[in-house]
Tab-separated table of C-alpha atoms in Angstrom:
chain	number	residue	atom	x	y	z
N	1	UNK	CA	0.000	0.000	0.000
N	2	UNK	CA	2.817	2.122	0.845
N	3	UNK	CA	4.689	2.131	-2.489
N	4	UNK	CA	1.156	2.144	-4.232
N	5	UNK	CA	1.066	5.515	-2.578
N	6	UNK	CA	4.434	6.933	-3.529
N	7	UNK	CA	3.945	5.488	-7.054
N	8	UNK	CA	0.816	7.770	-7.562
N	9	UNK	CA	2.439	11.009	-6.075
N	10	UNK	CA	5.901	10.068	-7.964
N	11	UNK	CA	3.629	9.775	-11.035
N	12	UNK	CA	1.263	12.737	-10.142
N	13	UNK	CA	4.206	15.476	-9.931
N	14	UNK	CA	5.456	14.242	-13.131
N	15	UNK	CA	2.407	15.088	-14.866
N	16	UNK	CA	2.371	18.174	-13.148
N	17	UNK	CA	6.318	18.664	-14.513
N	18	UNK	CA	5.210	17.833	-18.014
N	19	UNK	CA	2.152	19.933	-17.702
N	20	UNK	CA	4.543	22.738	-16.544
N	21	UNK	CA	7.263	22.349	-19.305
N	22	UNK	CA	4.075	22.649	-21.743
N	23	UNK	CA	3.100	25.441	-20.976
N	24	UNK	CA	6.582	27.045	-20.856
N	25	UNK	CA	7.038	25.914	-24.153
N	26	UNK	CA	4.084	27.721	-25.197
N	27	UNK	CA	4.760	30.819	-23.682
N	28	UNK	CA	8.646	30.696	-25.153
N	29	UNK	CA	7.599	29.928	-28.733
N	30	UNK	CA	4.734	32.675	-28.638
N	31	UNK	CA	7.724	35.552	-27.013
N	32	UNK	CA	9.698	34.011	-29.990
N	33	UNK	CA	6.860	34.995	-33.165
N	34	UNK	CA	5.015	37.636	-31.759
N	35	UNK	CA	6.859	39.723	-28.962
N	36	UNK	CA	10.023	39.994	-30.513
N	37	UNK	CA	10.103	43.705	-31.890
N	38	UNK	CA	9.651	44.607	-27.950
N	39	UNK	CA	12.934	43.015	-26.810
N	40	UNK	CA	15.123	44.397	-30.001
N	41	UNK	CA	16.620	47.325	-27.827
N	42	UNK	CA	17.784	45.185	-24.257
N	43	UNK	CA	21.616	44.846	-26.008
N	44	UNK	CA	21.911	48.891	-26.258
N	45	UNK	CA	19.576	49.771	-23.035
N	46	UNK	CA	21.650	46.946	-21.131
N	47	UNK	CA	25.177	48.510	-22.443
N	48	UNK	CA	24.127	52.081	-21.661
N	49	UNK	CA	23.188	50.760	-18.258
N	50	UNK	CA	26.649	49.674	-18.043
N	51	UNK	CA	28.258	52.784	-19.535
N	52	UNK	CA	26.490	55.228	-17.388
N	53	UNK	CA	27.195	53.077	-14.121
N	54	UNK	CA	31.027	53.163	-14.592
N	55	UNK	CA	30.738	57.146	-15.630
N	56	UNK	CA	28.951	58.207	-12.788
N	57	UNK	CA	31.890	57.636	-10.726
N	58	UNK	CA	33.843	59.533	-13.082
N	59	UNK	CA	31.321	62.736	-12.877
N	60	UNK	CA	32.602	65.060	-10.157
N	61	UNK	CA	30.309	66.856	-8.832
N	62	UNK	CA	31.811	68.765	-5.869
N	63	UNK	CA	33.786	70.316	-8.405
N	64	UNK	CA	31.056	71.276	-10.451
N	65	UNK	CA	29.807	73.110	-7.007
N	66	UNK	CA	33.160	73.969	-6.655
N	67	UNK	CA	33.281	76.185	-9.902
N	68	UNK	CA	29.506	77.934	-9.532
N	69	UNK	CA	30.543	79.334	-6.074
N	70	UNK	CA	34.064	80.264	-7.262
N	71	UNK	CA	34.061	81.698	-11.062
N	72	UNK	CA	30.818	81.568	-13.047
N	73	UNK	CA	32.662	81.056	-16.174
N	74	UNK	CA	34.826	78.032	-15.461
N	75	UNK	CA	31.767	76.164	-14.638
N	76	UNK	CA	30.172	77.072	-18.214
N	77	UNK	CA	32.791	76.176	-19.446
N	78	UNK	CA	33.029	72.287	-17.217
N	79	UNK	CA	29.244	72.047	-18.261
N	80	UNK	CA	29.826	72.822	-22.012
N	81	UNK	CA	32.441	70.512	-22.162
N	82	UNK	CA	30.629	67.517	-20.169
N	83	UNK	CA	26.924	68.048	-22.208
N	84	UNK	CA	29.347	68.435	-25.983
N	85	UNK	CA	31.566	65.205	-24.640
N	86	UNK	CA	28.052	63.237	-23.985
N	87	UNK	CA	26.141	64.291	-26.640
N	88	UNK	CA	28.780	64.170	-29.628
N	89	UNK	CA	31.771	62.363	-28.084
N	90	UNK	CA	34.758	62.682	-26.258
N	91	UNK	CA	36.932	64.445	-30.018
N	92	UNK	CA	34.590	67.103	-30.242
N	93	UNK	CA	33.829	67.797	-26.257
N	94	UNK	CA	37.917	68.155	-26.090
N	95	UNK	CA	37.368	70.581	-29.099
N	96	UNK	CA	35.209	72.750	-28.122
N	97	UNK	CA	36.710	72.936	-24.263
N	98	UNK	CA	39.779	74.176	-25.940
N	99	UNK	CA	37.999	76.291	-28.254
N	100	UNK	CA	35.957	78.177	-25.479
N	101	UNK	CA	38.817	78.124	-23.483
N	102	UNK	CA	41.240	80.156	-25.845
N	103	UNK	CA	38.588	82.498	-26.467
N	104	UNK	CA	38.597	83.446	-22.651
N	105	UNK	CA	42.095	84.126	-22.672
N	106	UNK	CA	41.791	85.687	-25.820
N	107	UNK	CA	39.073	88.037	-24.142
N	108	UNK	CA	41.238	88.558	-20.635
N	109	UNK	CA	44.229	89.545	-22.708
N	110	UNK	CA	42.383	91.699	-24.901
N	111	UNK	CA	40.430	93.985	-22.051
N	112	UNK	CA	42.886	93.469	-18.997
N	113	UNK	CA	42.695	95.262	-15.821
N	114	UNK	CA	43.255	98.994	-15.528
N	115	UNK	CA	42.846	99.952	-11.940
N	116	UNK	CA	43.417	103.621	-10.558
N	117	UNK	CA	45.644	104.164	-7.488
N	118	UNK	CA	45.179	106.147	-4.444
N	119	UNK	CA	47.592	106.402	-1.631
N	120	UNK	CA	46.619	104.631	1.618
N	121	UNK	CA	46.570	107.096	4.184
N	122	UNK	CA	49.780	107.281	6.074
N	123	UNK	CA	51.759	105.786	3.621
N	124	UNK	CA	53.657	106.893	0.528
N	125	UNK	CA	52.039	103.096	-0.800
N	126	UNK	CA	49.359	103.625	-4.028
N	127	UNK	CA	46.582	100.868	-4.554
N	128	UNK	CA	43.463	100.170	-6.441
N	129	UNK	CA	40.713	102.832	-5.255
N	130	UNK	CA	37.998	100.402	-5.712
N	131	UNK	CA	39.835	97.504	-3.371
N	132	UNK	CA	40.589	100.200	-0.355
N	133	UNK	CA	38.288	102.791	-0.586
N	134	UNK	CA	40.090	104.469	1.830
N	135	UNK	CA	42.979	105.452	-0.596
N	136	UNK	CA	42.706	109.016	-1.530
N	137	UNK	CA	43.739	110.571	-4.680
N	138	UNK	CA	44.675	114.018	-5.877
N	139	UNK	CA	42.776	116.481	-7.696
N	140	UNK	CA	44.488	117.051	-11.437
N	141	UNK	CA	46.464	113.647	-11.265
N	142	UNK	CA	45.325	110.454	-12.047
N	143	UNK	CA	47.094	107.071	-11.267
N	144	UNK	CA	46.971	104.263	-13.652
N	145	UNK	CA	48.242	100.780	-13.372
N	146	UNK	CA	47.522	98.426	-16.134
N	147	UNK	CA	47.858	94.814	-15.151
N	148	UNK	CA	49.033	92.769	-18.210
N	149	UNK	CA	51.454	93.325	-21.004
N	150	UNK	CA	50.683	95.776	-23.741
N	151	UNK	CA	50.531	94.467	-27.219
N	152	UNK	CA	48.437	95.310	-30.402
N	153	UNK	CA	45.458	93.401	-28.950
N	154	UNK	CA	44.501	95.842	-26.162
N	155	UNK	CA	46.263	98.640	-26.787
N	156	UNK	CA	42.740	100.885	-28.306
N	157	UNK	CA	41.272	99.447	-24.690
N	158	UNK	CA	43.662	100.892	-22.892
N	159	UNK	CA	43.695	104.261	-24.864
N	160	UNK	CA	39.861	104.242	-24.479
N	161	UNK	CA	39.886	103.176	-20.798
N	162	UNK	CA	42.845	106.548	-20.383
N	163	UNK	CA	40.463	109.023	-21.846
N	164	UNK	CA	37.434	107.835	-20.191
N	165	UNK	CA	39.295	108.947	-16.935
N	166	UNK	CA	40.311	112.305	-18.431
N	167	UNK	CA	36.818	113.103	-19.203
N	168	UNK	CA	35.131	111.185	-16.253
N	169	UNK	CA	37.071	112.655	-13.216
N	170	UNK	CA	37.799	110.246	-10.375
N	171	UNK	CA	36.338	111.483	-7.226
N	172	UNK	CA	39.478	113.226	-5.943
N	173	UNK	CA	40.292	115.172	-2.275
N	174	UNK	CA	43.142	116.441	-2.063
N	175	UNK	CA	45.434	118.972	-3.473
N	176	UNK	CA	43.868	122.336	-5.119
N	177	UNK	CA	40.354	122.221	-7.013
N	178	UNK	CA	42.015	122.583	-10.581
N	179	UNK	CA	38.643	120.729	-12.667
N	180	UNK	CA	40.531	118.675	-14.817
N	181	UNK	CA	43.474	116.873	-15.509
N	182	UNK	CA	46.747	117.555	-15.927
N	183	UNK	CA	48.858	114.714	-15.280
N	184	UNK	CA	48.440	110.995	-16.243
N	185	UNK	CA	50.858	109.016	-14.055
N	186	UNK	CA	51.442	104.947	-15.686
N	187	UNK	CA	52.575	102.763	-13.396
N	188	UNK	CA	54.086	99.783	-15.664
N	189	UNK	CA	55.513	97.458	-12.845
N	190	UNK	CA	52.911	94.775	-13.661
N	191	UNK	CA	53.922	95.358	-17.503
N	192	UNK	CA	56.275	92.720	-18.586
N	193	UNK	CA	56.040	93.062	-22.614
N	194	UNK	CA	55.361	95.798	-25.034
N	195	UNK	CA	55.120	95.693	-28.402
N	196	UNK	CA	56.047	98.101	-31.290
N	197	UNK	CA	52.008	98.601	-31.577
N	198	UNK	CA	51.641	99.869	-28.542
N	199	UNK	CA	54.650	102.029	-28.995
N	200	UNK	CA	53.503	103.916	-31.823
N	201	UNK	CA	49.856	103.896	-29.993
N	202	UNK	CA	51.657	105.688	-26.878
N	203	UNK	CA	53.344	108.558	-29.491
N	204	UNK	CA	50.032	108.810	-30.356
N	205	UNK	CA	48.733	109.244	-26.932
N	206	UNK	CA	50.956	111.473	-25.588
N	207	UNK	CA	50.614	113.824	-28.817
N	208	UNK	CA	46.807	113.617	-28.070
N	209	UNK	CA	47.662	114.983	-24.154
N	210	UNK	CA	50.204	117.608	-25.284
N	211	UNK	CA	47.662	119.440	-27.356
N	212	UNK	CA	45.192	119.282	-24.486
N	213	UNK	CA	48.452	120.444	-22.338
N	214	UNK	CA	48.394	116.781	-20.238
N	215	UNK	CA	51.872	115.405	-19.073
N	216	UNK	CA	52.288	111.566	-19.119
N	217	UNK	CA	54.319	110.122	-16.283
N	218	UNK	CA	56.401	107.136	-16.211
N	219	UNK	CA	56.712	105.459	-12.857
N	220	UNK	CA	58.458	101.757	-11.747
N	221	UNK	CA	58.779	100.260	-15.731
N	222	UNK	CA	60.796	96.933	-15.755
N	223	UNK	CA	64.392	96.832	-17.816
N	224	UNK	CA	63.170	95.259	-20.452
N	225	UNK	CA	60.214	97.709	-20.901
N	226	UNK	CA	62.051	100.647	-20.150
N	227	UNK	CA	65.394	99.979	-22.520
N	228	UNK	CA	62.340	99.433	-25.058
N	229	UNK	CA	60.284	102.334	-24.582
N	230	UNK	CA	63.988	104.048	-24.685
N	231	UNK	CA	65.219	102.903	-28.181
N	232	UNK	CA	61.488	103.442	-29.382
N	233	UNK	CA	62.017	107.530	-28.047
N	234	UNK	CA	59.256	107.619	-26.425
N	235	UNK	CA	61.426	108.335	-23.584
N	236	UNK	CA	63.029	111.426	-24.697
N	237	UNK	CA	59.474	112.539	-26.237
N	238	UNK	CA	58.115	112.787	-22.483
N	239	UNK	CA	61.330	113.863	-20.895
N	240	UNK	CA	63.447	111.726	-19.104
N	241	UNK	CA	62.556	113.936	-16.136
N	242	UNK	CA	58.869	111.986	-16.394
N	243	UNK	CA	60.299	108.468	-16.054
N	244	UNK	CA	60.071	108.040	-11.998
N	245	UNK	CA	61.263	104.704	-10.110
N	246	UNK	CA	58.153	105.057	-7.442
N	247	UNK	CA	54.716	106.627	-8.106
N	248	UNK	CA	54.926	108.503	-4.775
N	249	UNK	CA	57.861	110.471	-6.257
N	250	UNK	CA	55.632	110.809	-9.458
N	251	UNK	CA	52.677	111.685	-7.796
N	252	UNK	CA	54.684	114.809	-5.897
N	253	UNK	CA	56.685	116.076	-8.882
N	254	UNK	CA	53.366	116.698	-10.693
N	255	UNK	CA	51.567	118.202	-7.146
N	256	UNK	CA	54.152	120.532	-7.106
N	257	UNK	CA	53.384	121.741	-10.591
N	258	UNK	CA	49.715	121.334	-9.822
N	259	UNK	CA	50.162	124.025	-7.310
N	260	UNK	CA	52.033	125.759	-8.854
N	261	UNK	CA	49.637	126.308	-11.816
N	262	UNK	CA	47.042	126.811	-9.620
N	263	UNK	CA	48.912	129.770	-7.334
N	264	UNK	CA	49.793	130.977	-11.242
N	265	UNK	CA	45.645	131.778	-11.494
N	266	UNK	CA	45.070	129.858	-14.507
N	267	UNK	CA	41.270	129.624	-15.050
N	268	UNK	CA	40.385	126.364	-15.523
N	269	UNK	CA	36.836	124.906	-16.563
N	270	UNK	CA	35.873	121.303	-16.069
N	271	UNK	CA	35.065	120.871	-20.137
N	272	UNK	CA	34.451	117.391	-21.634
N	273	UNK	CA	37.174	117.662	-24.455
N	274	UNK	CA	40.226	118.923	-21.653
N	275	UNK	CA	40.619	122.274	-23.386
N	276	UNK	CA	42.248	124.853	-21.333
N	277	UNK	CA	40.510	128.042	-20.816
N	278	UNK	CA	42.678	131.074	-19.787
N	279	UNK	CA	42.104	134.191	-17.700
N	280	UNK	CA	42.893	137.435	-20.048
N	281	UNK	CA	45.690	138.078	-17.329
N	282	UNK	CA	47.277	134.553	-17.956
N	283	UNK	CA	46.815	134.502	-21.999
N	284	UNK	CA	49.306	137.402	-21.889
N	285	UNK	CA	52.113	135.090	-20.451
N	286	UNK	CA	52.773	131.621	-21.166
N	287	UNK	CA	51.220	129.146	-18.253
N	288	UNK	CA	53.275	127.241	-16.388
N	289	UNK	CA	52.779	124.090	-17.936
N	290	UNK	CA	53.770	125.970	-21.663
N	291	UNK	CA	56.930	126.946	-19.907
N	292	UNK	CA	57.534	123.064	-19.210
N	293	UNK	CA	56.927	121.499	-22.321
N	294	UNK	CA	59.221	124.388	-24.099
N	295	UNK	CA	61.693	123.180	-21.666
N	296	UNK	CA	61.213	119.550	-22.840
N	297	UNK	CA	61.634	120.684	-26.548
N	298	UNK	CA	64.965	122.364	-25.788
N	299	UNK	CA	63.744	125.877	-25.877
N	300	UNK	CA	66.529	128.212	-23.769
N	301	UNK	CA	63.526	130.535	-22.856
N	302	UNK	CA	61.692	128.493	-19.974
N	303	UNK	CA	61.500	129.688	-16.578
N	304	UNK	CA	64.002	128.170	-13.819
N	305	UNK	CA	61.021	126.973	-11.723
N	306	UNK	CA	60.216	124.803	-14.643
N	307	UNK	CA	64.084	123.480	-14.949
N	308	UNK	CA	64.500	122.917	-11.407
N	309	UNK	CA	61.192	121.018	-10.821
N	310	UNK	CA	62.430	119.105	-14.163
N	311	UNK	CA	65.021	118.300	-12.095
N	312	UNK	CA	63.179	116.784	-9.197
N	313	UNK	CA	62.361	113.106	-9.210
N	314	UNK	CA	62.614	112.408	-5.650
N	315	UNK	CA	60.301	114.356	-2.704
């Protein structure tokens, strides 16, 4: 009785097997003619799977945050290069990360940093006005420091950013109300190169300020730029009395005349093109700074006040 019984449930679970496998069969050989076209894209779905799994450790994304909070345009420039390198592959992502990137430097070098300098108080030290707004500056002189070597590229920036301070006054206290400028003081320290572009562009310049009876100052220029600017004249065109080894000393040479202008009585008005407008009393005599650039040009007839402040390149 007892192997009767395991007999029929041996025999039973077979049939149940069979029955099983049948109906597998079935199910397999229906996927097989009629649900085919929804399994033809499991190959590329299951290798994207893998490709995005191993990139995902290769995304880094506290860089990305990294970049947003630091400099707005490095992280356009990480996001253009990660959506071009996903999209179109990893040839033209590289290409066009170098090609954005060279036109950033191409756009730094070609509008660099001019700041104006003010002296800190208590100091004979001169630094950007905007960074310590504590630094003063004086009325009729303004400071400039450009902050990149000066080449054909940004040379008509620079000239533009120059006159946009002779017209737009700095907000200056100190030294006598005088309404304009007189002096333009460069200080070249951070200028390693120059170019014979820029040369000929700063002949130009300082033609420009000796009609409007401005006086460009050199202050602090490297050897190489200063044996350059030498050869080129430009140093004998603004008087080697103008070429100054600190701006402080710059800044007090062209105080002095300044003041001494303005105890002279020269009317001045604040005009947008600089021109120089003259008291009837002062028309009748040369003004002080006519005496100095006749000096400069080798004319015996200047005053001594203009030779001996000429002279004077330390205060």
């Amino acid at each position: 009785a007892g192997s009767f019984s395991r007999s029929a449930v041996n025999h039973e679970s077979g049939a149940k097997t069979g029955l099983s496998g049948i109906i597998m069969g079935i199910i397999i050989c229906s996927a097989l003619l009629f649900m085919t076209p929804l399994f033809t894209d499991i190959p590329q779905c299951a290798l994207a799977a893998i490709v995005i799994s191993a990139v995902t450790g290769l995304v880094d994304y506290e860089e990305a945050i990294f970049l947003w909070g630091i400099d707005k345009k490095d992280f356009f420039l990480w996001a253009m290069t990660f959506t071009t390198t996903l999209t179109f592959g990893i040839e033209i992502g590289v290409l066009v990360g170098v090609g954005f990137s060279l036109a950033f430097v191409i756009h730094e070098s070609a509008n660099p940093h001019i700041a104006v300098l003010g002296r800190l108080p208590g100091t004979t030290v001169y630094r950007n006005t905007l960074q310590y707004p504590e630094a003063y500056t004086y009325n009729g002189i303004v400071v400039v420091r450009v902050d990149a070597p000066i080449y054909f590229a940004n040379i008509s920036y620079i000239k533009d950013r120059l006159r946009e301070y002779e017209l737009k006054l700095p907000n200056s206290n100190r030294g006598p109300d005088v309404g304009r400028v007189y002096f333009v003081i460069l200080e070249m320290s951070p200028v390693t190169y120059i170019d014979s572009s820029a040369v000929q562009a700063l002949k130009d310049l300082h033609q420009e300020y000796k009609a409007r009876d401005i006086q460009i100052a050199i202050a602090n220029p490297n050897r190489q730029v200063h044996l350059l600017l030498s050869r080129a004249g430009i140093i004998d065109m603004i008087g080697a009395g103008w070429c100054f080894v600190r701006v402080h000393d710059a800044v007090q040479v062209c105080l002095q005349h300044v003041r001494s202008s303005s105890s002279n009585a020269i009317k001045l008005s604040p005009q947008a093109s600089g021109n120089l407008t003259e008291s009837p009393k002062a028309q009748q005599r040369y003004g002080f700074l006519r005496n100095l650039w006749k000096a400069q040009d080798g004319n015996g007839s200047a005053g001594d006040e203009a030779q001996s402040l000429l002279r004077q390149n330390l205060v």
